[in-house]
Amino acid sequence: MLTLLMVFCSLQVFASDTGRLSSRLKPGGFYVGVVKSGTEVHYKGRQVRVSDDGQFIIGFGRDAELQQSFKLLHNDGRSEKVSLALKSREYDIQHIDGVARKYVQPAPDVLHRIRTEAKRVGQSRQFDTPADDFFSGFTQPARGRITGIYGSQRYFNGEPRRPHYGIDFAAPTGHPVVSAADGIVRLAHEDLYFSGGTIIIDHGFGISSSYLHLSAIDVKEGETVERGQLIGKIGATGRVTGPHLDWRINWFDVRLDPALMMQ
């Protein structure tokens, strides 16, 4: 039998706060829960990884519906539907007219490169490893003035551009960038078309962090890194107007707000 329960009524089954990384129930946020041993967690057709001590995480995209739910399958055969209510949020939207077409639409001869690189980046974010140190939260990867925030979006000549999915830290070229949490380097590329020098680190459970526009990369693919370890340096590579770090967090292909991970 499928039982409909609100999250605040289900504390005997699981908790929404592990005492470390805690839930942020809003678009761009995530839910951290704990279930009893042997319980399966399913969300949007995916069986969610559960740690040995019962922890799991589910991520919500920028435009996620405010009413969310996931299913628990208990080891005694019972099914349980758990509902979550996300708080709405607003994003900074800018309208800019008179922008030259070449800056809005990439030339046809680079579209193949863009698609190929996007596929590789997507593959780097699909790992589902059992490492769970990220449940302790993330450290800020660089020092600098914040010049870009998650969710903001520009319209060029009335046409919407892709929203910004990270935090931008502006600092001079060469300033250090560190890993925000323990993990394994899945991508280390010096020259992607949009993001230039790029590192993607797998932190386990589908959580990955990306570091864009780097002027130097000090790690290799497959390398294990620790929280606070130097991995590269701030730069102005790719399509940028000045040196900065664009830092992003994903849950698989779901783009999360990095600011919500720093607790």
PDB file of C-alpha atoms in Angstrom:
ATOM      1  CA  MET A   1       0.000   0.000   0.000  1.00  0.00           C
ATOM      2  CA  LEU A   2       1.272   3.461  -0.933  1.00  0.00           C
ATOM      3  CA  THR A   3       1.105   5.834   1.997  1.00  0.00           C
ATOM      4  CA  LEU A   4       1.231   9.602   1.445  1.00  0.00           C
ATOM      5  CA  LEU A   5       3.128  11.394   4.195  1.00  0.00           C
ATOM      6  CA  MET A   6       4.450  14.904   4.550  1.00  0.00           C
ATOM      7  CA  VAL A   7       8.113  15.080   5.427  1.00  0.00           C
ATOM      8  CA  PHE A   8       7.503  16.397   8.932  1.00  0.00           C
ATOM      9  CA  CYS A   9       5.434  13.325   9.748  1.00  0.00           C
ATOM     10  CA  SER A  10       8.123  10.834   8.768  1.00  0.00           C
ATOM     11  CA  LEU A  11      10.823  11.423  11.361  1.00  0.00           C
ATOM     12  CA  GLN A  12      10.506   7.876  12.674  1.00  0.00           C
ATOM     13  CA  VAL A  13      11.528   6.608   9.233  1.00  0.00           C
ATOM     14  CA  PHE A  14      14.220   9.105   8.373  1.00  0.00           C
ATOM     15  CA  ALA A  15      15.534  12.515   9.375  1.00  0.00           C
ATOM     16  CA  SER A  16      15.972  15.533   7.112  1.00  0.00           C
ATOM     17  CA  ASP A  17      18.988  16.801   9.044  1.00  0.00           C
ATOM     18  CA  THR A  18      22.028  14.595   9.551  1.00  0.00           C
ATOM     19  CA  GLY A  19      23.762  17.142  11.777  1.00  0.00           C
ATOM     20  CA  ARG A  20      26.222  17.951   8.988  1.00  0.00           C
ATOM     21  CA  LEU A  21      25.100  18.935   5.499  1.00  0.00           C
ATOM     22  CA  SER A  22      21.452  19.841   6.009  1.00  0.00           C
ATOM     23  CA  SER A  23      18.554  20.054   3.594  1.00  0.00           C
ATOM     24  CA  ARG A  24      17.881  23.199   1.583  1.00  0.00           C
ATOM     25  CA  LEU A  25      14.325  22.846   0.340  1.00  0.00           C
ATOM     26  CA  LYS A  26      14.197  25.281  -2.560  1.00  0.00           C
ATOM     27  CA  PRO A  27      14.956  25.191  -6.291  1.00  0.00           C
ATOM     28  CA  GLY A  28      18.705  24.730  -6.690  1.00  0.00           C
ATOM     29  CA  GLY A  29      18.773  23.040  -3.305  1.00  0.00           C
ATOM     30  CA  PHE A  30      18.686  19.477  -2.079  1.00  0.00           C
ATOM     31  CA  TYR A  31      17.246  17.082   0.467  1.00  0.00           C
ATOM     32  CA  VAL A  32      19.487  15.111   2.825  1.00  0.00           C
ATOM     33  CA  GLY A  33      17.797  12.201   4.558  1.00  0.00           C
ATOM     34  CA  VAL A  34      18.458   9.072   6.574  1.00  0.00           C
ATOM     35  CA  VAL A  35      16.627   5.756   6.249  1.00  0.00           C
ATOM     36  CA  LYS A  36      16.752   2.468   8.104  1.00  0.00           C
ATOM     37  CA  SER A  37      19.074  -0.264   6.882  1.00  0.00           C
ATOM     38  CA  GLY A  38      17.708  -2.103   3.856  1.00  0.00           C
ATOM     39  CA  THR A  39      15.351   0.688   2.754  1.00  0.00           C
ATOM     40  CA  GLU A  40      15.515   1.735  -0.907  1.00  0.00           C
ATOM     41  CA  VAL A  41      15.003   5.351  -2.023  1.00  0.00           C
ATOM     42  CA  HIS A  42      13.574   6.103  -5.490  1.00  0.00           C
ATOM     43  CA  TYR A  43      13.254   9.549  -7.098  1.00  0.00           C
ATOM     44  CA  LYS A  44      12.115  10.315 -10.659  1.00  0.00           C
ATOM     45  CA  GLY A  45      12.852   6.782 -11.858  1.00  0.00           C
ATOM     46  CA  ARG A  46      16.299   6.619 -10.247  1.00  0.00           C
ATOM     47  CA  GLN A  47      17.246   4.413  -7.325  1.00  0.00           C
ATOM     48  CA  VAL A  48      19.155   6.792  -5.090  1.00  0.00           C
ATOM     49  CA  ARG A  49      22.362   5.602  -3.454  1.00  0.00           C
ATOM     50  CA  VAL A  50      22.123   5.107   0.309  1.00  0.00           C
ATOM     51  CA  SER A  51      25.219   5.000   2.517  1.00  0.00           C
ATOM     52  CA  ASP A  52      25.973   2.213   4.983  1.00  0.00           C
ATOM     53  CA  ASP A  53      24.590   4.402   7.767  1.00  0.00           C
ATOM     54  CA  GLY A  54      21.447   5.259   5.797  1.00  0.00           C
ATOM     55  CA  GLN A  55      22.263   8.718   4.399  1.00  0.00           C
ATOM     56  CA  PHE A  56      21.130   9.844   0.946  1.00  0.00           C
ATOM     57  CA  ILE A  57      20.803  13.057  -1.057  1.00  0.00           C
ATOM     58  CA  ILE A  58      18.372  14.256  -3.735  1.00  0.00           C
ATOM     59  CA  GLY A  59      18.972  17.423  -5.792  1.00  0.00           C
ATOM     60  CA  PHE A  60      16.518  19.955  -7.235  1.00  0.00           C
ATOM     61  CA  GLY A  61      17.202  22.054 -10.328  1.00  0.00           C
ATOM     62  CA  ARG A  62      16.868  25.809 -10.803  1.00  0.00           C
ATOM     63  CA  ASP A  63      13.313  25.536 -12.124  1.00  0.00           C
ATOM     64  CA  ALA A  64      12.174  22.559 -10.062  1.00  0.00           C
ATOM     65  CA  GLU A  65       8.499  22.263  -9.227  1.00  0.00           C
ATOM     66  CA  LEU A  66       7.741  23.308  -5.676  1.00  0.00           C
ATOM     67  CA  GLN A  67       5.919  20.068  -4.911  1.00  0.00           C
ATOM     68  CA  GLN A  68       8.342  17.145  -4.881  1.00  0.00           C
ATOM     69  CA  SER A  69       8.110  13.531  -3.742  1.00  0.00           C
ATOM     70  CA  PHE A  70      10.167  10.370  -3.530  1.00  0.00           C
ATOM     71  CA  LYS A  71       9.372   6.753  -2.694  1.00  0.00           C
ATOM     72  CA  LEU A  72      10.711   4.498   0.034  1.00  0.00           C
ATOM     73  CA  LEU A  73      10.698   0.720  -0.394  1.00  0.00           C
ATOM     74  CA  HIS A  74      11.115  -0.931   2.993  1.00  0.00           C
ATOM     75  CA  ASN A  75      12.673  -4.351   3.407  1.00  0.00           C
ATOM     76  CA  ASP A  76       9.349  -5.711   4.659  1.00  0.00           C
ATOM     77  CA  GLY A  77       7.749  -4.927   1.298  1.00  0.00           C
ATOM     78  CA  ARG A  78       5.970  -1.708   2.268  1.00  0.00           C
ATOM     79  CA  SER A  79       5.989   1.296  -0.054  1.00  0.00           C
ATOM     80  CA  GLU A  80       5.861   4.842   1.210  1.00  0.00           C
ATOM     81  CA  LYS A  81       5.552   8.108  -0.694  1.00  0.00           C
ATOM     82  CA  VAL A  82       7.139  11.119   0.954  1.00  0.00           C
ATOM     83  CA  SER A  83       6.179  14.628  -0.146  1.00  0.00           C
ATOM     84  CA  LEU A  84       8.397  17.686   0.056  1.00  0.00           C
ATOM     85  CA  ALA A  85       7.372  21.320  -0.280  1.00  0.00           C
ATOM     86  CA  LEU A  86      10.067  23.591  -1.726  1.00  0.00           C
ATOM     87  CA  LYS A  87      10.128  27.311  -1.016  1.00  0.00           C
ATOM     88  CA  SER A  88       9.972  29.508  -4.091  1.00  0.00           C
ATOM     89  CA  ARG A  89      12.834  31.820  -5.008  1.00  0.00           C
ATOM     90  CA  GLU A  90      13.463  34.638  -7.454  1.00  0.00           C
ATOM     91  CA  TYR A  91      16.423  35.125  -9.765  1.00  0.00           C
ATOM     92  CA  ASP A  92      18.178  38.168 -11.159  1.00  0.00           C
ATOM     93  CA  ILE A  93      17.065  38.692 -14.782  1.00  0.00           C
ATOM     94  CA  GLN A  94      18.722  41.226 -17.115  1.00  0.00           C
ATOM     95  CA  HIS A  95      17.592  42.360 -20.571  1.00  0.00           C
ATOM     96  CA  ILE A  96      20.324  43.627 -22.918  1.00  0.00           C
ATOM     97  CA  ASP A  97      19.553  44.823 -26.454  1.00  0.00           C
ATOM     98  CA  GLY A  98      21.812  45.732 -29.362  1.00  0.00           C
ATOM     99  CA  VAL A  99      24.210  42.792 -28.898  1.00  0.00           C
ATOM    100  CA  ALA A 100      26.057  41.701 -32.062  1.00  0.00           C
ATOM    101  CA  ARG A 101      24.824  38.361 -33.401  1.00  0.00           C
ATOM    102  CA  LYS A 102      28.266  36.735 -33.278  1.00  0.00           C
ATOM    103  CA  TYR A 103      28.242  37.049 -29.497  1.00  0.00           C
ATOM    104  CA  VAL A 104      24.788  35.479 -29.192  1.00  0.00           C
ATOM    105  CA  GLN A 105      25.123  32.479 -31.524  1.00  0.00           C
ATOM    106  CA  PRO A 106      28.426  30.553 -31.964  1.00  0.00           C
ATOM    107  CA  ALA A 107      29.690  30.172 -35.512  1.00  0.00           C
ATOM    108  CA  PRO A 108      28.681  26.920 -37.276  1.00  0.00           C
ATOM    109  CA  ASP A 109      32.290  25.720 -37.462  1.00  0.00           C
ATOM    110  CA  VAL A 110      32.546  25.528 -33.660  1.00  0.00           C
ATOM    111  CA  LEU A 111      29.158  23.901 -32.960  1.00  0.00           C
ATOM    112  CA  HIS A 112      30.578  20.393 -33.427  1.00  0.00           C
ATOM    113  CA  ARG A 113      33.319  21.131 -30.912  1.00  0.00           C
ATOM    114  CA  ILE A 114      30.784  22.521 -28.436  1.00  0.00           C
ATOM    115  CA  ARG A 115      28.574  19.436 -28.689  1.00  0.00           C
ATOM    116  CA  THR A 116      31.515  17.046 -28.339  1.00  0.00           C
ATOM    117  CA  GLU A 117      32.808  18.848 -25.266  1.00  0.00           C
ATOM    118  CA  ALA A 118      29.346  19.026 -23.718  1.00  0.00           C
ATOM    119  CA  LYS A 119      28.999  15.253 -24.052  1.00  0.00           C
ATOM    120  CA  ARG A 120      32.325  14.688 -22.325  1.00  0.00           C
ATOM    121  CA  VAL A 121      31.430  17.078 -19.513  1.00  0.00           C
ATOM    122  CA  GLY A 122      28.081  15.324 -19.068  1.00  0.00           C
ATOM    123  CA  GLN A 123      29.779  11.924 -18.816  1.00  0.00           C
ATOM    124  CA  SER A 124      32.103  13.274 -16.121  1.00  0.00           C
ATOM    125  CA  ARG A 125      29.069  14.054 -13.964  1.00  0.00           C
ATOM    126  CA  GLN A 126      27.403  10.638 -14.133  1.00  0.00           C
ATOM    127  CA  PHE A 127      29.562   8.753 -11.624  1.00  0.00           C
ATOM    128  CA  ASP A 128      27.748   7.238  -8.648  1.00  0.00           C
ATOM    129  CA  THR A 129      30.494   6.209  -6.237  1.00  0.00           C
ATOM    130  CA  PRO A 130      30.055   5.367  -2.520  1.00  0.00           C
ATOM    131  CA  ALA A 131      32.353   8.120  -1.202  1.00  0.00           C
ATOM    132  CA  ASP A 132      30.361  10.263   1.225  1.00  0.00           C
ATOM    133  CA  ASP A 133      32.726  12.846   2.711  1.00  0.00           C
ATOM    134  CA  PHE A 134      30.743  15.601   1.002  1.00  0.00           C
ATOM    135  CA  PHE A 135      28.029  15.118   3.661  1.00  0.00           C
ATOM    136  CA  SER A 136      30.314  17.267   5.840  1.00  0.00           C
ATOM    137  CA  GLY A 137      29.634  20.176   3.473  1.00  0.00           C
ATOM    138  CA  PHE A 138      31.902  22.106   1.112  1.00  0.00           C
ATOM    139  CA  THR A 139      34.598  24.672   1.663  1.00  0.00           C
ATOM    140  CA  GLN A 140      34.878  27.800  -0.486  1.00  0.00           C
ATOM    141  CA  PRO A 141      37.279  26.951  -3.349  1.00  0.00           C
ATOM    142  CA  ALA A 142      38.769  30.422  -3.877  1.00  0.00           C
ATOM    143  CA  ARG A 143      38.990  33.875  -2.372  1.00  0.00           C
ATOM    144  CA  GLY A 144      37.594  36.764  -4.359  1.00  0.00           C
ATOM    145  CA  ARG A 145      34.747  39.176  -4.878  1.00  0.00           C
ATOM    146  CA  ILE A 146      31.497  37.455  -5.844  1.00  0.00           C
ATOM    147  CA  THR A 147      30.476  38.782  -9.252  1.00  0.00           C
ATOM    148  CA  GLY A 148      27.993  36.121 -10.367  1.00  0.00           C
ATOM    149  CA  ILE A 149      25.372  34.064  -8.565  1.00  0.00           C
ATOM    150  CA  TYR A 150      23.357  30.945  -9.268  1.00  0.00           C
ATOM    151  CA  GLY A 151      20.162  31.282 -11.250  1.00  0.00           C
ATOM    152  CA  SER A 152      20.751  34.695 -12.803  1.00  0.00           C
ATOM    153  CA  GLN A 153      19.918  35.004 -16.491  1.00  0.00           C
ATOM    154  CA  ARG A 154      20.372  37.455 -19.357  1.00  0.00           C
ATOM    155  CA  TYR A 155      18.241  38.110 -22.409  1.00  0.00           C
ATOM    156  CA  PHE A 156      20.218  39.289 -25.451  1.00  0.00           C
ATOM    157  CA  ASN A 157      18.072  41.093 -28.017  1.00  0.00           C
ATOM    158  CA  GLY A 158      15.015  39.534 -26.415  1.00  0.00           C
ATOM    159  CA  GLU A 159      16.391  35.980 -26.620  1.00  0.00           C
ATOM    160  CA  PRO A 160      16.998  34.119 -23.345  1.00  0.00           C
ATOM    161  CA  ARG A 161      20.528  32.876 -22.679  1.00  0.00           C
ATOM    162  CA  ARG A 162      21.225  29.902 -20.466  1.00  0.00           C
ATOM    163  CA  PRO A 163      20.960  30.766 -16.771  1.00  0.00           C
ATOM    164  CA  HIS A 164      24.132  31.010 -14.729  1.00  0.00           C
ATOM    165  CA  TYR A 165      24.569  27.858 -12.678  1.00  0.00           C
ATOM    166  CA  GLY A 166      27.523  28.741 -10.468  1.00  0.00           C
ATOM    167  CA  ILE A 167      29.171  31.293  -8.236  1.00  0.00           C
ATOM    168  CA  ASP A 168      31.777  33.580  -9.792  1.00  0.00           C
ATOM    169  CA  PHE A 169      34.762  34.595  -7.656  1.00  0.00           C
ATOM    170  CA  ALA A 170      36.675  37.452  -9.274  1.00  0.00           C
ATOM    171  CA  ALA A 171      40.415  37.531  -8.490  1.00  0.00           C
ATOM    172  CA  PRO A 172      43.664  38.103 -10.409  1.00  0.00           C
ATOM    173  CA  THR A 173      44.973  35.412 -12.724  1.00  0.00           C
ATOM    174  CA  GLY A 174      47.149  32.973 -10.807  1.00  0.00           C
ATOM    175  CA  HIS A 175      45.276  33.074  -7.513  1.00  0.00           C
ATOM    176  CA  PRO A 176      44.891  29.571  -6.017  1.00  0.00           C
ATOM    177  CA  VAL A 177      41.858  27.320  -6.416  1.00  0.00           C
ATOM    178  CA  VAL A 178      41.353  24.408  -4.010  1.00  0.00           C
ATOM    179  CA  SER A 179      39.078  21.396  -4.025  1.00  0.00           C
ATOM    180  CA  ALA A 180      35.888  22.104  -2.115  1.00  0.00           C
ATOM    181  CA  ALA A 181      35.702  18.520  -0.773  1.00  0.00           C
ATOM    182  CA  ASP A 182      37.430  15.147  -1.032  1.00  0.00           C
ATOM    183  CA  GLY A 183      36.969  13.406  -4.359  1.00  0.00           C
ATOM    184  CA  ILE A 184      38.303  11.974  -7.608  1.00  0.00           C
ATOM    185  CA  VAL A 185      39.193  14.129 -10.622  1.00  0.00           C
ATOM    186  CA  ARG A 186      37.014  13.022 -13.537  1.00  0.00           C
ATOM    187  CA  LEU A 187      37.880  15.788 -15.999  1.00  0.00           C
ATOM    188  CA  ALA A 188      40.961  17.990 -16.285  1.00  0.00           C
ATOM    189  CA  HIS A 189      40.995  19.892 -19.581  1.00  0.00           C
ATOM    190  CA  GLU A 190      42.991  23.017 -20.406  1.00  0.00           C
ATOM    191  CA  ASP A 191      40.852  24.411 -23.208  1.00  0.00           C
ATOM    192  CA  LEU A 192      37.104  23.815 -23.452  1.00  0.00           C
ATOM    193  CA  TYR A 193      35.343  26.266 -25.768  1.00  0.00           C
ATOM    194  CA  PHE A 194      33.074  27.910 -23.195  1.00  0.00           C
ATOM    195  CA  SER A 195      34.781  27.156 -19.873  1.00  0.00           C
ATOM    196  CA  GLY A 196      38.480  27.122 -20.846  1.00  0.00           C
ATOM    197  CA  GLY A 197      40.615  25.360 -18.243  1.00  0.00           C
ATOM    198  CA  THR A 198      38.152  23.048 -16.505  1.00  0.00           C
ATOM    199  CA  ILE A 199      38.258  20.547 -13.637  1.00  0.00           C
ATOM    200  CA  ILE A 200      35.370  18.299 -12.563  1.00  0.00           C
ATOM    201  CA  ILE A 201      35.667  16.370  -9.287  1.00  0.00           C
ATOM    202  CA  ASP A 202      33.449  13.439  -8.316  1.00  0.00           C
ATOM    203  CA  HIS A 203      32.517  13.525  -4.620  1.00  0.00           C
ATOM    204  CA  GLY A 204      30.273  10.454  -4.558  1.00  0.00           C
ATOM    205  CA  PHE A 205      26.491   9.817  -4.688  1.00  0.00           C
ATOM    206  CA  GLY A 206      26.289  11.732  -7.982  1.00  0.00           C
ATOM    207  CA  ILE A 207      27.611  14.956  -6.443  1.00  0.00           C
ATOM    208  CA  SER A 208      30.329  16.677  -8.484  1.00  0.00           C
ATOM    209  CA  SER A 209      31.982  20.095  -8.422  1.00  0.00           C
ATOM    210  CA  SER A 210      33.269  22.010 -11.453  1.00  0.00           C
ATOM    211  CA  TYR A 211      35.958  24.696 -11.608  1.00  0.00           C
ATOM    212  CA  LEU A 212      35.943  26.789 -14.782  1.00  0.00           C
ATOM    213  CA  HIS A 213      38.156  29.332 -16.617  1.00  0.00           C
ATOM    214  CA  LEU A 214      41.378  28.162 -14.947  1.00  0.00           C
ATOM    215  CA  SER A 215      44.755  29.463 -16.073  1.00  0.00           C
ATOM    216  CA  ALA A 216      46.562  26.393 -14.697  1.00  0.00           C
ATOM    217  CA  ILE A 217      45.539  22.855 -13.776  1.00  0.00           C
ATOM    218  CA  ASP A 218      47.564  21.071 -11.092  1.00  0.00           C
ATOM    219  CA  VAL A 219      45.777  17.690 -11.035  1.00  0.00           C
ATOM    220  CA  LYS A 220      45.230  14.816 -13.449  1.00  0.00           C
ATOM    221  CA  GLU A 221      42.176  12.771 -14.347  1.00  0.00           C
ATOM    222  CA  GLY A 222      41.779   9.821 -11.985  1.00  0.00           C
ATOM    223  CA  GLU A 223      43.717  11.552  -9.200  1.00  0.00           C
ATOM    224  CA  THR A 224      42.291  11.508  -5.673  1.00  0.00           C
ATOM    225  CA  VAL A 225      42.190  14.937  -4.024  1.00  0.00           C
ATOM    226  CA  GLU A 226      41.430  16.169  -0.537  1.00  0.00           C
ATOM    227  CA  ARG A 227      39.384  19.074   0.737  1.00  0.00           C
ATOM    228  CA  GLY A 228      41.487  22.253   0.563  1.00  0.00           C
ATOM    229  CA  GLN A 229      44.103  20.767  -1.794  1.00  0.00           C
ATOM    230  CA  LEU A 230      45.433  23.078  -4.510  1.00  0.00           C
ATOM    231  CA  ILE A 231      44.015  21.953  -7.862  1.00  0.00           C
ATOM    232  CA  GLY A 232      44.550  24.959 -10.132  1.00  0.00           C
ATOM    233  CA  LYS A 233      44.704  28.708 -10.531  1.00  0.00           C
ATOM    234  CA  ILE A 234      42.174  31.377 -11.442  1.00  0.00           C
ATOM    235  CA  GLY A 235      42.273  32.537 -15.045  1.00  0.00           C
ATOM    236  CA  ALA A 236      40.359  34.096 -17.910  1.00  0.00           C
ATOM    237  CA  THR A 237      40.254  31.133 -20.300  1.00  0.00           C
ATOM    238  CA  GLY A 238      37.224  30.233 -22.413  1.00  0.00           C
ATOM    239  CA  ARG A 239      34.507  32.801 -23.105  1.00  0.00           C
ATOM    240  CA  VAL A 240      34.948  35.355 -20.321  1.00  0.00           C
ATOM    241  CA  THR A 241      35.437  39.093 -19.888  1.00  0.00           C
ATOM    242  CA  GLY A 242      37.979  38.881 -17.064  1.00  0.00           C
ATOM    243  CA  PRO A 243      39.745  36.526 -14.651  1.00  0.00           C
ATOM    244  CA  HIS A 244      37.513  34.659 -12.223  1.00  0.00           C
ATOM    245  CA  LEU A 245      36.549  31.202 -10.998  1.00  0.00           C
ATOM    246  CA  ASP A 246      33.133  29.901 -11.973  1.00  0.00           C
ATOM    247  CA  TRP A 247      32.374  27.199  -9.378  1.00  0.00           C
ATOM    248  CA  ARG A 248      29.484  24.788  -9.910  1.00  0.00           C
ATOM    249  CA  ILE A 249      27.869  21.822  -8.148  1.00  0.00           C
ATOM    250  CA  ASN A 250      25.844  19.029  -9.752  1.00  0.00           C
ATOM    251  CA  TRP A 251      23.769  16.089  -8.612  1.00  0.00           C
ATOM    252  CA  PHE A 252      24.264  14.023 -11.787  1.00  0.00           C
ATOM    253  CA  ASP A 253      22.818  16.337 -14.484  1.00  0.00           C
ATOM    254  CA  VAL A 254      20.881  18.448 -11.966  1.00  0.00           C
ATOM    255  CA  ARG A 255      22.572  21.799 -11.377  1.00  0.00           C
ATOM    256  CA  LEU A 256      22.607  22.866  -7.716  1.00  0.00           C
ATOM    257  CA  ASP A 257      23.331  26.204  -6.079  1.00  0.00           C
ATOM    258  CA  PRO A 258      26.895  26.009  -4.680  1.00  0.00           C
ATOM    259  CA  ALA A 259      26.095  28.663  -2.064  1.00  0.00           C
ATOM    260  CA  LEU A 260      23.696  26.207  -0.413  1.00  0.00           C
ATOM    261  CA  MET A 261      26.472  23.637  -0.034  1.00  0.00           C
ATOM    262  CA  MET A 262      28.706  25.887   2.060  1.00  0.00           C
ATOM    263  CA  GLN A 263      27.312  25.354   5.549  1.00  0.00           C
TER     264      GLN A 263
END
